[in-house]
Amino acid sequence: YEKARTVTSVCTSGTLCTVSAHQGIEGAPFGSFVDYVLDDVGNPVLLMNEMSMHTINVQKAVQEQSAGSSSALVTLFTQLGGNSNAASSSSGTGAAGSSSSAKSLQDVSRCSLTGTLEKIDDKAADMDAIRMRYSIAHAYADQVMDSPKFAFYRLVPQKIYFVGGFGVLAKWVEPEDYQLANPDILAKDAPEMVQRINRDHVEDLMLTATQLLNVESEITKIRMTNVDRLGMDIR
């Protein structure tokens, strides 16, 4: 649960998945790029335009929920940035660069939070804190947050799914455990640390694998994929 909270804390944007209400594709999954901040217990808070397609989808789903539909549920997917830019620049352009980028993005942690979106009342106790956090995280917010066309919505998770990376831990996280967790203290610096170790300390990684992890088979390639306060992941 700490790892899931770390992902949502480090990221400030993701993909919001709603159920389409648009004619011809009713009921289809619909993904939108959205920005967010977290409230005090880790719930994502989104600043949404009433004209945005995902807002229309949510409002339509809420109207239909009284008929027993579960389409009012949404999912926010977010993942750590990885080092795809570094991989592309070191490998050059074209297929090689694309392949390296894809591998880098597969290594990073990601999190999906599924729940309901609730419009936040202007007089909510934490509204001042939300406005401040949003304006700090997203420079454009000051220009639109007072517009009557925009409103803050809070995503209250019912299910949380965490994936540590390709071939790494994946599990469901209880929302209560997630809310009580603290993000990892190294999280914001981890991508730079991983990039530096892979660039400058490959020999040290080799020694770690052979001397500490007792790897006896021949190692042709090795890299660090993640680091946190508990240790590091090596492939």
PDB file of N, CA, C and O in Angstrom, residues 2 16 20 38 51 82 124 126 129 132 178-179 215:
ATOM      1  N   GLU A   2       2.034   1.178   0.622  1.00  0.00           N
ATOM      2  CA  GLU A   2       2.941   2.327   0.577  1.00  0.00           C
ATOM      3  C   GLU A   2       3.396   2.607  -0.849  1.00  0.00           C
ATOM      4  O   GLU A   2       3.507   3.762  -1.262  1.00  0.00           O
ATOM      5  N   LEU A  16      -8.008   9.213 -17.008  1.00  0.00           N
ATOM      6  CA  LEU A  16      -9.297   8.970 -16.370  1.00  0.00           C
ATOM      7  C   LEU A  16     -10.165   8.163 -17.323  1.00  0.00           C
ATOM      8  O   LEU A  16     -10.436   8.591 -18.445  1.00  0.00           O
ATOM      9  N   SER A  20     -18.491   5.898 -21.877  1.00  0.00           N
ATOM     10  CA  SER A  20     -18.945   6.874 -22.866  1.00  0.00           C
ATOM     11  C   SER A  20     -20.470   6.975 -22.911  1.00  0.00           C
ATOM     12  O   SER A  20     -21.185   5.978 -22.864  1.00  0.00           O
ATOM     13  N   LEU A  38      -3.637  15.280  -4.630  1.00  0.00           N
ATOM     14  CA  LEU A  38      -4.197  14.415  -3.602  1.00  0.00           C
ATOM     15  C   LEU A  38      -4.692  15.231  -2.422  1.00  0.00           C
ATOM     16  O   LEU A  38      -4.090  16.246  -2.065  1.00  0.00           O
ATOM     17  N   MET A  51     -17.737  21.069 -19.838  1.00  0.00           N
ATOM     18  CA  MET A  51     -17.871  20.756 -21.259  1.00  0.00           C
ATOM     19  C   MET A  51     -16.989  19.591 -21.696  1.00  0.00           C
ATOM     20  O   MET A  51     -17.113  19.114 -22.819  1.00  0.00           O
ATOM     21  N   GLY A  82       9.284   6.908 -15.446  1.00  0.00           N
ATOM     22  CA  GLY A  82      10.339   6.085 -16.022  1.00  0.00           C
ATOM     23  C   GLY A  82      11.446   6.955 -16.574  1.00  0.00           C
ATOM     24  O   GLY A  82      11.523   8.150 -16.317  1.00  0.00           O
ATOM     25  N   ALA A 124     -16.419  23.190   1.429  1.00  0.00           N
ATOM     26  CA  ALA A 124     -15.800  22.012   2.046  1.00  0.00           C
ATOM     27  C   ALA A 124     -14.624  22.441   2.923  1.00  0.00           C
ATOM     28  O   ALA A 124     -13.918  23.412   2.631  1.00  0.00           O
ATOM     29  N   ASP A 126     -11.720  21.296   3.397  1.00  0.00           N
ATOM     30  CA  ASP A 126     -10.374  21.264   2.817  1.00  0.00           C
ATOM     31  C   ASP A 126     -10.280  21.992   1.480  1.00  0.00           C
ATOM     32  O   ASP A 126      -9.286  21.840   0.760  1.00  0.00           O
ATOM     33  N   ALA A 129      -7.151  24.233   1.035  1.00  0.00           N
ATOM     34  CA  ALA A 129      -5.937  23.431   0.852  1.00  0.00           C
ATOM     35  C   ALA A 129      -5.887  22.845  -0.559  1.00  0.00           C
ATOM     36  O   ALA A 129      -4.827  22.807  -1.195  1.00  0.00           O
ATOM     37  N   MET A 132      -4.938  25.541  -3.078  1.00  0.00           N
ATOM     38  CA  MET A 132      -3.522  25.876  -2.993  1.00  0.00           C
ATOM     39  C   MET A 132      -2.663  24.792  -3.638  1.00  0.00           C
ATOM     40  O   MET A 132      -1.750  25.082  -4.412  1.00  0.00           O
ATOM     41  N   TYR A 178      -4.279   2.054   1.996  1.00  0.00           N
ATOM     42  CA  TYR A 178      -3.719   3.090   1.129  1.00  0.00           C
ATOM     43  C   TYR A 178      -3.807   4.470   1.780  1.00  0.00           C
ATOM     44  O   TYR A 178      -2.853   5.248   1.763  1.00  0.00           O
ATOM     45  N   GLN A 179      -4.940   4.779   2.388  1.00  0.00           N
ATOM     46  CA  GLN A 179      -5.147   6.092   2.982  1.00  0.00           C
ATOM     47  C   GLN A 179      -4.229   6.336   4.173  1.00  0.00           C
ATOM     48  O   GLN A 179      -3.834   7.474   4.435  1.00  0.00           O
ATOM     49  N   VAL A 215      24.512 -14.903  -7.811  1.00  0.00           N
ATOM     50  CA  VAL A 215      24.128 -15.315  -9.160  1.00  0.00           C
ATOM     51  C   VAL A 215      25.305 -16.042  -9.786  1.00  0.00           C
ATOM     52  O   VAL A 215      26.395 -15.480  -9.935  1.00  0.00           O
TER      53      VAL A 215
END
